[in-house]
Coordinates of N, CA, C and O in Angstrom, one line a residue:
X1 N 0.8 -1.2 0.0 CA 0.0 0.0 0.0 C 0.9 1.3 0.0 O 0.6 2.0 -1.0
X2 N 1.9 1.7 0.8 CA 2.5 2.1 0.8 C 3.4 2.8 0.1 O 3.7 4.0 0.3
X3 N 4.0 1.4 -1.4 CA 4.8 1.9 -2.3 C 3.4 2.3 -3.6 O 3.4 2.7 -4.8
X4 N 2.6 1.9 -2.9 CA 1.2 2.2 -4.4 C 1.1 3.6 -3.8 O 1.1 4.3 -4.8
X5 N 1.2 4.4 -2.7 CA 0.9 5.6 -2.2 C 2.2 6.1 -3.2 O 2.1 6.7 -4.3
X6 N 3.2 5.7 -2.5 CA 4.7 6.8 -3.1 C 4.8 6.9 -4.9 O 5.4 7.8 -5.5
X7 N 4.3 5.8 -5.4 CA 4.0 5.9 -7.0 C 2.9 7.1 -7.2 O 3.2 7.9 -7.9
X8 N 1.7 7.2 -6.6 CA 0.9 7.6 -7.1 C 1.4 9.6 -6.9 O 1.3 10.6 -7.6
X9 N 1.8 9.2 -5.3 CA 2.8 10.9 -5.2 C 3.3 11.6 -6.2 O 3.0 12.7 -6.3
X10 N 4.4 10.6 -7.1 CA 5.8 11.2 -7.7 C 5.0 11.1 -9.0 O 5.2 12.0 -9.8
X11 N 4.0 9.8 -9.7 CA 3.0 10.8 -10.6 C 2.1 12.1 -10.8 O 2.0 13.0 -11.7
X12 N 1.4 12.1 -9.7 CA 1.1 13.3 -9.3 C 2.0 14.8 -9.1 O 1.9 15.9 -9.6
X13 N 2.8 14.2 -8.3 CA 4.4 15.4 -8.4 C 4.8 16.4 -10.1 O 5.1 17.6 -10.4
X14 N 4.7 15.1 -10.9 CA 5.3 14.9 -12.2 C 4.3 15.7 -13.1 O 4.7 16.5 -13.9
X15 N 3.0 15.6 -12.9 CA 1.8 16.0 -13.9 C 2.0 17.3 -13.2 O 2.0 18.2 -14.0
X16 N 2.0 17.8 -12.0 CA 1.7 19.3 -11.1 C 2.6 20.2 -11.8 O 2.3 21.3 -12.3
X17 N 4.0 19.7 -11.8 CA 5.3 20.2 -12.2 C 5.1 20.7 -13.5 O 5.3 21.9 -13.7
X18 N 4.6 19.8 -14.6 CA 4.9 19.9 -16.1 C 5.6 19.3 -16.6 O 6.0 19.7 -17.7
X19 N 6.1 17.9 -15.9 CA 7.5 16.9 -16.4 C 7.0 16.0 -17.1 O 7.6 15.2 -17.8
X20 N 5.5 15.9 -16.7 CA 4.6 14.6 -17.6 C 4.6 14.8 -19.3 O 3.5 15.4 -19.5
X21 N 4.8 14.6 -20.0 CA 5.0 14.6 -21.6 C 3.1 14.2 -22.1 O 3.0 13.0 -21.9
X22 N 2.5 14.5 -22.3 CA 1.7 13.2 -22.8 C 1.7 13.4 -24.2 O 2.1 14.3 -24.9
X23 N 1.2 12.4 -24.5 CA 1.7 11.5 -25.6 C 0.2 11.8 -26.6 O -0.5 10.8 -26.6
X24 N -0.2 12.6 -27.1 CA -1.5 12.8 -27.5 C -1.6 12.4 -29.4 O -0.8 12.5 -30.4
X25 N -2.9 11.9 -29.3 CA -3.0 11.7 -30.3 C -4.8 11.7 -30.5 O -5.6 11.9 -29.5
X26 N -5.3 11.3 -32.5 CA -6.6 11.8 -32.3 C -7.0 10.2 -32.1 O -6.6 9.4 -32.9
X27 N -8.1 9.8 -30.8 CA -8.6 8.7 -30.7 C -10.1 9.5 -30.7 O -10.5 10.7 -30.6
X28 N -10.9 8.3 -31.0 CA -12.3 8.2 -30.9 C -12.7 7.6 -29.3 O -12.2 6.5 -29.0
X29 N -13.4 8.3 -28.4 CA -13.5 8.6 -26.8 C -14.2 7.0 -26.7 O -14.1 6.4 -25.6
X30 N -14.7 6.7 -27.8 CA -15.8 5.7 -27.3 C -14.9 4.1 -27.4 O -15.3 2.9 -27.3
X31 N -13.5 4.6 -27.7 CA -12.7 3.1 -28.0 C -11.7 3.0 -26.2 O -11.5 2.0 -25.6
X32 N -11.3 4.5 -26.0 CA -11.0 4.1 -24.7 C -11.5 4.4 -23.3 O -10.9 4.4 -22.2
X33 N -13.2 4.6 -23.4 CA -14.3 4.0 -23.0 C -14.6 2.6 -22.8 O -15.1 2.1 -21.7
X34 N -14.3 1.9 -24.0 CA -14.7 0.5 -23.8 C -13.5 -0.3 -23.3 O -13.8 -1.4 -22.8
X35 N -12.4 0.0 -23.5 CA -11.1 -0.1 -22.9 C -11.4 -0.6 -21.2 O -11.4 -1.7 -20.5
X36 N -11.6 1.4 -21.0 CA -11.8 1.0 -19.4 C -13.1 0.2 -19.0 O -13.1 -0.2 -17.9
X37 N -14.1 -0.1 -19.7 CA -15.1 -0.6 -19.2 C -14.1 -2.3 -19.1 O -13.7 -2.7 -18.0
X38 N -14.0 -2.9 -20.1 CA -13.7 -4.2 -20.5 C -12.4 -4.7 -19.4 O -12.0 -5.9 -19.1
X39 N -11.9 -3.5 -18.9 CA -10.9 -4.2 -17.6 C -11.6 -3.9 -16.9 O -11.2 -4.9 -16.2
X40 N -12.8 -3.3 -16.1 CA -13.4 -3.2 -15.0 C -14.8 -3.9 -14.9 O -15.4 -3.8 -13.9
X41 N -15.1 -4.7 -16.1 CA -16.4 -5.6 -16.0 C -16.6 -6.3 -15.1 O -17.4 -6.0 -14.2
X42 N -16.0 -7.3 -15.1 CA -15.7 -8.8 -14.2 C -16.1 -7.9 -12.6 O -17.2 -8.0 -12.2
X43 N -15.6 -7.4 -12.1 CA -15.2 -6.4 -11.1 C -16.3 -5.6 -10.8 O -16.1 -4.8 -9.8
X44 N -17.5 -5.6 -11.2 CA -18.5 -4.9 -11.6 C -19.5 -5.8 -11.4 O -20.4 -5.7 -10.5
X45 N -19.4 -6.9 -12.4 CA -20.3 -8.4 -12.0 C -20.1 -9.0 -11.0 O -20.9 -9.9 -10.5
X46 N -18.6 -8.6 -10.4 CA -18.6 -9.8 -9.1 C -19.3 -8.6 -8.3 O -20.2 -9.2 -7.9
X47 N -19.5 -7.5 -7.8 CA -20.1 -7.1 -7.3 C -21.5 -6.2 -7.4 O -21.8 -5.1 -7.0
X48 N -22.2 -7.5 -8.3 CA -23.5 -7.4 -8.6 C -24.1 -6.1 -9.2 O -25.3 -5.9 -9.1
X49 N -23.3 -5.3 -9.7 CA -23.8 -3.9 -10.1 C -23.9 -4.0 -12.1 O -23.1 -4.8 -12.6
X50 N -24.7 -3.5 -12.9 CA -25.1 -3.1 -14.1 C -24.2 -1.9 -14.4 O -24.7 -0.9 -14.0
X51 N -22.9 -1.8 -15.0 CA -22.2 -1.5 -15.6 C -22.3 -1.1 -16.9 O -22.0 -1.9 -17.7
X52 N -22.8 0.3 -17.5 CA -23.3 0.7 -18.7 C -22.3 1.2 -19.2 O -21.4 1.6 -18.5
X53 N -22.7 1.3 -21.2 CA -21.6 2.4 -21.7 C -22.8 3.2 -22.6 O -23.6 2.3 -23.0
X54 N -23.3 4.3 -22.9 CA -24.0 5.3 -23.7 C -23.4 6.3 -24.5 O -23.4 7.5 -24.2
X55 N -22.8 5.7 -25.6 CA -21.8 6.6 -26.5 C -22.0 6.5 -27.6 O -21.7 5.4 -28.2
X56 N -22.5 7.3 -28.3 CA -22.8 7.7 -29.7 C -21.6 7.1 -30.7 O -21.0 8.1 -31.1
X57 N -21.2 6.4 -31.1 CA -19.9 5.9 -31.7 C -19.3 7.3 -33.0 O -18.2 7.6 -33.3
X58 N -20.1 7.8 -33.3 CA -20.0 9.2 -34.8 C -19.9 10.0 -33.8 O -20.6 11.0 -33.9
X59 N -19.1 9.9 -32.2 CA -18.7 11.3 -32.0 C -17.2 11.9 -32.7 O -16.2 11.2 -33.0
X60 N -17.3 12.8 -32.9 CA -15.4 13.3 -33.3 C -14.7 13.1 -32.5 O -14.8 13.4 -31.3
X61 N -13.4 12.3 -33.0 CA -12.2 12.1 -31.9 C -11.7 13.0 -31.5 O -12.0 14.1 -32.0
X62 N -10.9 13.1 -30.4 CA -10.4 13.9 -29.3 C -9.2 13.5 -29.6 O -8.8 12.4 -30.0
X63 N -8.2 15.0 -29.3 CA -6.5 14.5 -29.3 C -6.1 14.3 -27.8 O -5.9 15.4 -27.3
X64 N -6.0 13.2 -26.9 CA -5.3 12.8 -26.0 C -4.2 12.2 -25.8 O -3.5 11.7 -26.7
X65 N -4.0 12.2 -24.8 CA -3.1 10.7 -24.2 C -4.2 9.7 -23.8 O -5.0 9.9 -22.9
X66 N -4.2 8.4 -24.5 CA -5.4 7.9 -24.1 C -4.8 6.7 -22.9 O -5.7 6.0 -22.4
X67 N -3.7 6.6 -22.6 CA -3.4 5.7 -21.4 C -3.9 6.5 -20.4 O -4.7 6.0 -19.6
X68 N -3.4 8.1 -20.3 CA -4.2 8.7 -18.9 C -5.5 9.2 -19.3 O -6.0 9.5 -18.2
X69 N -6.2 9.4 -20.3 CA -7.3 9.2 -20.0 C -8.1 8.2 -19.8 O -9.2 8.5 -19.4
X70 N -7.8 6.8 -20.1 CA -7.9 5.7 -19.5 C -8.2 5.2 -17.8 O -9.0 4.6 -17.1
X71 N -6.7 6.1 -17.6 CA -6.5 5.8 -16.1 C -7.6 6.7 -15.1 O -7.8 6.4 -13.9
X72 N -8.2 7.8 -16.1 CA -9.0 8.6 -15.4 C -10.3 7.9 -14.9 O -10.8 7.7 -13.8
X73 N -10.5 7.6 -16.2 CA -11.6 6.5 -16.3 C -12.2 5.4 -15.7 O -13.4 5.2 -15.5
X74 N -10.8 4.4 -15.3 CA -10.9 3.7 -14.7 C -10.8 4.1 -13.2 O -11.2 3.2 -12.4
X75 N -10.5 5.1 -12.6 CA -10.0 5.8 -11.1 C -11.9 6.0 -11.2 O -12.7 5.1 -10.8
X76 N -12.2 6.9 -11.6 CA -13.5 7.0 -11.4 C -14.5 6.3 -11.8 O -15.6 6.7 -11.4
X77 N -14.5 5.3 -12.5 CA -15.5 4.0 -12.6 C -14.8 2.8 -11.6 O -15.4 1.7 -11.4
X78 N -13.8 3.0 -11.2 CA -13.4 1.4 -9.9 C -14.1 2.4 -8.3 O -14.3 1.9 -7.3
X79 N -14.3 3.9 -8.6 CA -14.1 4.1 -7.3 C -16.1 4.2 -7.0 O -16.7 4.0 -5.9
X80 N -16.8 4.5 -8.1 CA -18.2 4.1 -8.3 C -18.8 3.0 -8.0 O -19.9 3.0 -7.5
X81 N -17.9 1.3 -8.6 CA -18.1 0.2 -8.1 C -17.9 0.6 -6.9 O -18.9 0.9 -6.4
X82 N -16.8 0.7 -6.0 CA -16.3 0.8 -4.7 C -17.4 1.2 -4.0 O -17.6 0.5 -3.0
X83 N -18.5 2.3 -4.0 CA -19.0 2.9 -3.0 C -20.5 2.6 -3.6 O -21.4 3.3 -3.3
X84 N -20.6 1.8 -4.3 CA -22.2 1.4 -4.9 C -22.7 0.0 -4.2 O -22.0 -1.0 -4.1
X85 N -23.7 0.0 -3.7 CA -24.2 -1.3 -3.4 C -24.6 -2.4 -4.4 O -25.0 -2.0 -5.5
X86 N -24.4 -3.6 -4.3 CA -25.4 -4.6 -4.8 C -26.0 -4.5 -5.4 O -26.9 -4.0 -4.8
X87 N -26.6 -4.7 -7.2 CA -27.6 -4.0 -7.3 C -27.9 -2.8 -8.1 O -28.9 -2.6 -8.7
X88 N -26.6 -1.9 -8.0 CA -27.0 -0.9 -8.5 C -26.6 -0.6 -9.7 O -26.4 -1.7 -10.3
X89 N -26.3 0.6 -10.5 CA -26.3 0.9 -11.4 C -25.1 1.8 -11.8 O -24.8 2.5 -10.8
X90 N -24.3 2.2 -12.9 CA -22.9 2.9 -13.5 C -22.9 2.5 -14.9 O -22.8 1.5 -15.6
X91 N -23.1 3.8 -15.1 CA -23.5 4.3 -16.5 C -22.1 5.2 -17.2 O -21.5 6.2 -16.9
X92 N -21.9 4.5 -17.8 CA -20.5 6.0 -18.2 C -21.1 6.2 -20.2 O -21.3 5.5 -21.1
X93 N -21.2 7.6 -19.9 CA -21.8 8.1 -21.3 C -20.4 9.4 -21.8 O -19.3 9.7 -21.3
X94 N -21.0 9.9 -23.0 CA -20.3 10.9 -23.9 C -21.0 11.7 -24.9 O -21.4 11.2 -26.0
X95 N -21.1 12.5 -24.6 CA -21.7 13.4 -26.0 C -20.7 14.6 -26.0 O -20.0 15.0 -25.1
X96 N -21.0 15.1 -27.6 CA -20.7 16.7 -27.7 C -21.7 17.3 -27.3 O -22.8 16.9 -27.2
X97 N -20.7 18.7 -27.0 CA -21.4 19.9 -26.6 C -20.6 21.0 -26.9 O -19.6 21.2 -26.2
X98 N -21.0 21.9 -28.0 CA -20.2 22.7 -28.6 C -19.1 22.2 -29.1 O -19.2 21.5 -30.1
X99 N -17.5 22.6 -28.4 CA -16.6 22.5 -28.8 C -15.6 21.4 -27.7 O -14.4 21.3 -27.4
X100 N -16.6 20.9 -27.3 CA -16.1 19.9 -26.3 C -16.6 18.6 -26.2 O -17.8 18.5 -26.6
X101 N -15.9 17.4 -25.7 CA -16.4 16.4 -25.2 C -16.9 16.3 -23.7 O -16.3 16.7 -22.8
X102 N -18.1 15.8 -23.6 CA -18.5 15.7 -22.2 C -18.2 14.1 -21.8 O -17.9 13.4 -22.8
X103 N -18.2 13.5 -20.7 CA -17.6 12.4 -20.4 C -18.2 12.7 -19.2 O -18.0 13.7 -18.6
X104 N -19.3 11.4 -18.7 CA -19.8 11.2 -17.9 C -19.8 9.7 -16.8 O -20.1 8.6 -17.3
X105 N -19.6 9.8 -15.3 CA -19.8 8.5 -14.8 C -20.4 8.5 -13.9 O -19.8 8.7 -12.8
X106 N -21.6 8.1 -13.8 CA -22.9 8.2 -13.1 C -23.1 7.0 -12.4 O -22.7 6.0 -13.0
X107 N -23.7 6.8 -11.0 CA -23.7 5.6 -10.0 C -24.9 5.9 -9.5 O -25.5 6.9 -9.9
X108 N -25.2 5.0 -8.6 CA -26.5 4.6 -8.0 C -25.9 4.5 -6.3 O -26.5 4.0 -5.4
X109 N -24.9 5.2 -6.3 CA -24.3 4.4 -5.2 C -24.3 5.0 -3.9 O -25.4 5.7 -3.8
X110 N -23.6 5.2 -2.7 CA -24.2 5.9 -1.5 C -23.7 7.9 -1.2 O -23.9 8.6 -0.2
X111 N -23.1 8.2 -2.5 CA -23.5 9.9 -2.7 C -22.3 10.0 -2.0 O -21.6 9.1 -1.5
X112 N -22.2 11.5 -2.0 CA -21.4 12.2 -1.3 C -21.7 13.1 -0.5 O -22.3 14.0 -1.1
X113 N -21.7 13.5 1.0 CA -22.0 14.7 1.7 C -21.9 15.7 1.0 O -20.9 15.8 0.2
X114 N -22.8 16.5 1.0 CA -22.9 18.0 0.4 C -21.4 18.9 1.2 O -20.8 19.8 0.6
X115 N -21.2 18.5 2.2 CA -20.0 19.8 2.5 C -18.4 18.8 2.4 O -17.4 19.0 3.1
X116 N -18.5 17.9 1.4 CA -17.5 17.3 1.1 C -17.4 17.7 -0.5 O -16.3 17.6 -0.9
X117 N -17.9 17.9 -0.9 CA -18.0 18.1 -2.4 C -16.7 19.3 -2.7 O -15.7 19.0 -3.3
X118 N -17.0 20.3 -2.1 CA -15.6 21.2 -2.7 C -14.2 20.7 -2.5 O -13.2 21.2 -3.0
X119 N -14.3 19.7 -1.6 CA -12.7 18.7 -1.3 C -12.5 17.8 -2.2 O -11.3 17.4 -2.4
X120 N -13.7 17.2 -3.0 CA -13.5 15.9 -3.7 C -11.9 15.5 -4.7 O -11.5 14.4 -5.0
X121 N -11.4 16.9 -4.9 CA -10.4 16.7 -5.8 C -8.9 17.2 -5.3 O -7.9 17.2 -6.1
X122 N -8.9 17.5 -3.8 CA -7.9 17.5 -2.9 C -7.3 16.3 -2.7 O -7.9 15.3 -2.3
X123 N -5.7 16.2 -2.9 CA -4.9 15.0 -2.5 C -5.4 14.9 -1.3 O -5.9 15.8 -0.7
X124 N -5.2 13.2 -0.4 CA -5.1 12.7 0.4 C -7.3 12.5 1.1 O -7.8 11.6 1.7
X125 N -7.8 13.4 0.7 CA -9.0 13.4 1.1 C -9.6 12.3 0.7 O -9.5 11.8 -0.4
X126 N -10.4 11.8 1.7 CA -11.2 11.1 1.6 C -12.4 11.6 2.3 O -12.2 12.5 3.1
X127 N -13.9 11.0 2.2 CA -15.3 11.4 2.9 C -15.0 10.5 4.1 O -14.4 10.9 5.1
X128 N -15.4 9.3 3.9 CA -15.4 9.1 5.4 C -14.1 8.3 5.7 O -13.6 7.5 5.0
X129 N -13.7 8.9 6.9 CA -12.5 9.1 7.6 C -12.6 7.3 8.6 O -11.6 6.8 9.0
X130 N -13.8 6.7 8.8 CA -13.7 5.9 9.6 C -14.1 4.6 8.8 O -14.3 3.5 9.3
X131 N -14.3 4.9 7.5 CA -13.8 3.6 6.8 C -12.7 3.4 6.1 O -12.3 4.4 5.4
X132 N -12.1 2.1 6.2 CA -11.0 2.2 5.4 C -11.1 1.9 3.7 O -10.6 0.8 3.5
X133 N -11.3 2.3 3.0 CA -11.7 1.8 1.4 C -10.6 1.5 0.5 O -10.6 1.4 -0.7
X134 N -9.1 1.3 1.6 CA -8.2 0.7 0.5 C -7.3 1.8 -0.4 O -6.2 1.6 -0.8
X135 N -8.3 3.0 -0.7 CA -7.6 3.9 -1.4 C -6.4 4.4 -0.8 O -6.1 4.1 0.4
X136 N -5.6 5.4 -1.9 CA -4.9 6.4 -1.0 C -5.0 7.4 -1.0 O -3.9 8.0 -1.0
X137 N -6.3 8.1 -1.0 CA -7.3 9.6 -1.6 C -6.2 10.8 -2.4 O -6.1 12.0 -2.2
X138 N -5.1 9.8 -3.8 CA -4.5 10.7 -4.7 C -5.6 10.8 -5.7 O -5.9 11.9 -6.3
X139 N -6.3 9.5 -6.0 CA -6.8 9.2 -7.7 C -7.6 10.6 -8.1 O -7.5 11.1 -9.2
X140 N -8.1 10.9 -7.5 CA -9.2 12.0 -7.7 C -8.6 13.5 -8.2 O -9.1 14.2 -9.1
X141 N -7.3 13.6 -7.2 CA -6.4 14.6 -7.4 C -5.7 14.4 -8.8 O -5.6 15.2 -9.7
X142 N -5.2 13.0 -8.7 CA -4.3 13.3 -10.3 C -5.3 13.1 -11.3 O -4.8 13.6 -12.3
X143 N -6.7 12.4 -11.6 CA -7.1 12.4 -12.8 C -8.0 14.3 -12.7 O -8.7 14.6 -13.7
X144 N -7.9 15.0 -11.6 CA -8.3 16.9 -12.0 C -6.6 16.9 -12.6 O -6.6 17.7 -13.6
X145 N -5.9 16.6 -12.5 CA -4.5 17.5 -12.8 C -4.1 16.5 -14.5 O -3.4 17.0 -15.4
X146 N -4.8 15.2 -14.6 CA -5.1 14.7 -16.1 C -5.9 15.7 -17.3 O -5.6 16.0 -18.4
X147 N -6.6 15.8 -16.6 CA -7.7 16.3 -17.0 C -7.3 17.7 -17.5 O -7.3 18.3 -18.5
X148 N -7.0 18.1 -16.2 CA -6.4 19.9 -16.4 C -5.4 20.0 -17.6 O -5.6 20.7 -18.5
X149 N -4.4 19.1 -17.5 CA -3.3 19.3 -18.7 C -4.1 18.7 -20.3 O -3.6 18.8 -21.4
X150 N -4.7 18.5 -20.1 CA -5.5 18.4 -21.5 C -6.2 19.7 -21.7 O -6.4 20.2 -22.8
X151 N -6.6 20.0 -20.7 CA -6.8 21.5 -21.2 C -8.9 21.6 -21.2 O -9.8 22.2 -21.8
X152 N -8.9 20.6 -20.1 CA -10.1 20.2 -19.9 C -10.5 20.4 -18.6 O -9.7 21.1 -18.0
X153 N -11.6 20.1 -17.8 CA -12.4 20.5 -16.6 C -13.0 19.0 -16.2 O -13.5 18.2 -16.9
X154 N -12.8 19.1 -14.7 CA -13.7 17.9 -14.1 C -14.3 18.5 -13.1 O -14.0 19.5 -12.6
X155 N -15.4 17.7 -12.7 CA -16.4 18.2 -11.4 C -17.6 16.9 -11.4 O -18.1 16.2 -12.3
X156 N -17.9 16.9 -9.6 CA -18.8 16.3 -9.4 C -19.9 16.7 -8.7 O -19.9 17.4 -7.7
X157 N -20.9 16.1 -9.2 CA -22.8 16.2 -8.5 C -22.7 14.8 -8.2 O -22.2 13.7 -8.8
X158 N -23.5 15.3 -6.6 CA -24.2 14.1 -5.7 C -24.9 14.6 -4.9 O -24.7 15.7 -4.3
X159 N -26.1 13.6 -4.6 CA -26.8 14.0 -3.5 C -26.4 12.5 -2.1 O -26.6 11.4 -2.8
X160 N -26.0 12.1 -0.9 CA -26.0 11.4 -0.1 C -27.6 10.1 -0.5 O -28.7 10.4 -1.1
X161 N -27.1 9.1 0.0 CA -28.1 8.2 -1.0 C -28.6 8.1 -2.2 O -29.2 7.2 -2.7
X162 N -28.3 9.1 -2.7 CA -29.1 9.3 -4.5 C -27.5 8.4 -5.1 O -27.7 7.2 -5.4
X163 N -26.7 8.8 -5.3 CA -25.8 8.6 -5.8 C -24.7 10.0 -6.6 O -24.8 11.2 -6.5
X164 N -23.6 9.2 -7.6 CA -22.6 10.7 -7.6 C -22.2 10.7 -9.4 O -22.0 9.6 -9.9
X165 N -22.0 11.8 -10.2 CA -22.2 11.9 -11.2 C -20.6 12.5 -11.2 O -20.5 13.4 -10.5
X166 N -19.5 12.0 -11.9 CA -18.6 12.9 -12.0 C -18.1 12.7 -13.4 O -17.8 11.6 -14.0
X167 N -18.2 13.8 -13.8 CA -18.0 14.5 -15.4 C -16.5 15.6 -15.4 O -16.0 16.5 -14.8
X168 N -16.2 14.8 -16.4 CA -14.8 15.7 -17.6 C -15.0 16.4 -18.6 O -15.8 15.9 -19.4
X169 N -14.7 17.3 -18.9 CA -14.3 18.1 -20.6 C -13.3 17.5 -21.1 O -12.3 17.3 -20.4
X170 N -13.3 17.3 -22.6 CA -11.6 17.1 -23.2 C -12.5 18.6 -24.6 O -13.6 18.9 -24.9
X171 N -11.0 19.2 -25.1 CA -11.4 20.1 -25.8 C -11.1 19.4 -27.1 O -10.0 18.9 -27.4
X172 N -12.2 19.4 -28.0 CA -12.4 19.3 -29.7 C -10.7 20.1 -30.4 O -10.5 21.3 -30.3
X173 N -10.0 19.2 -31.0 CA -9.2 19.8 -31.8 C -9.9 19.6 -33.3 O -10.6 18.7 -33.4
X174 N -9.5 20.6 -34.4 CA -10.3 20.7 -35.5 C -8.6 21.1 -36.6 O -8.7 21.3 -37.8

């Protein structure tokens, strides 16, 4: 756990800095969508949840790095299984809107406190403090600082029991 903490640091360190290179190129969103869906299925079915993808395939590709946008993907669709019960439901969609991609990953799962929400994307945070969930509350931080170096925006909506919606921009190159 430990050395998974000190890796995820000196990534994090690396992307804050500007030493991260990414590697961008034009992919179609809905190929490393199904990417992360297809390593996170099994993981999904072992804990009884409906795992969706809703992606127009004729969206226009996006110029990324698609390993970290992958990794984003997967940080916020493993951490939706994580806090979803039995049962429920994770939907990850995509549309345009204007001159952006939206990227969406929506759960059924047990929400977020309303006065935790402006921390969601601070290193080391976590909501509740008296469970242990395994994490090491960076993922959240480095896929806002993914996201940011693409030149994009992340943010999340939740209500506590309703469940938690957390959405990216990537910007349309033309």
């Amino acid at each position: 756990k430990l050395s998974h903490m000190v890796q995820e640091l000196m990534q994090l360190s690396q992307i804050e800095s500007g030493q991260t290179v990414l590697k961008k190129s034009p992919v179609a969103i809905v190929e490393v969508i199904n990417s992360a869906i297809n390593r996170l299925q099994s993981l999904a079915e072992r804990a009884g949840l409906d795992l969706k993808i809703e992606v127009n395939p004729e969206l226009p590709p996006v110029t990324i790095d698609k390993e970290r946008i992958e990794q984003v993907l997967i940080n916020l669709m493993h951490n939706a299984i994580k806090f979803t019960p039995s049962g429920g439901r994770i939907r990850v969609s995509a549309v345009k809107e204007g001159n952006r991609i939206t990227v969406s990953v929506a759960d059924t799962g047990v929400g977020i406190p309303e006065d935790d929400l402006p921390r969601m994307f601070e290193r080391f945070y976590k909501t509740d403090k008296s469970r242990n969930s395994g994490g090491t509350g960076l993922g959240l931080s480095i896929a806002k600082h993914i996201i940011q170096a693409h030149g994009g925006e992340i943010r999340v909506e939740s209500r506590e029991g309703k469940g938690s919606t957390f959405t990216f921009t990537l910007p349309l190159t033309f």
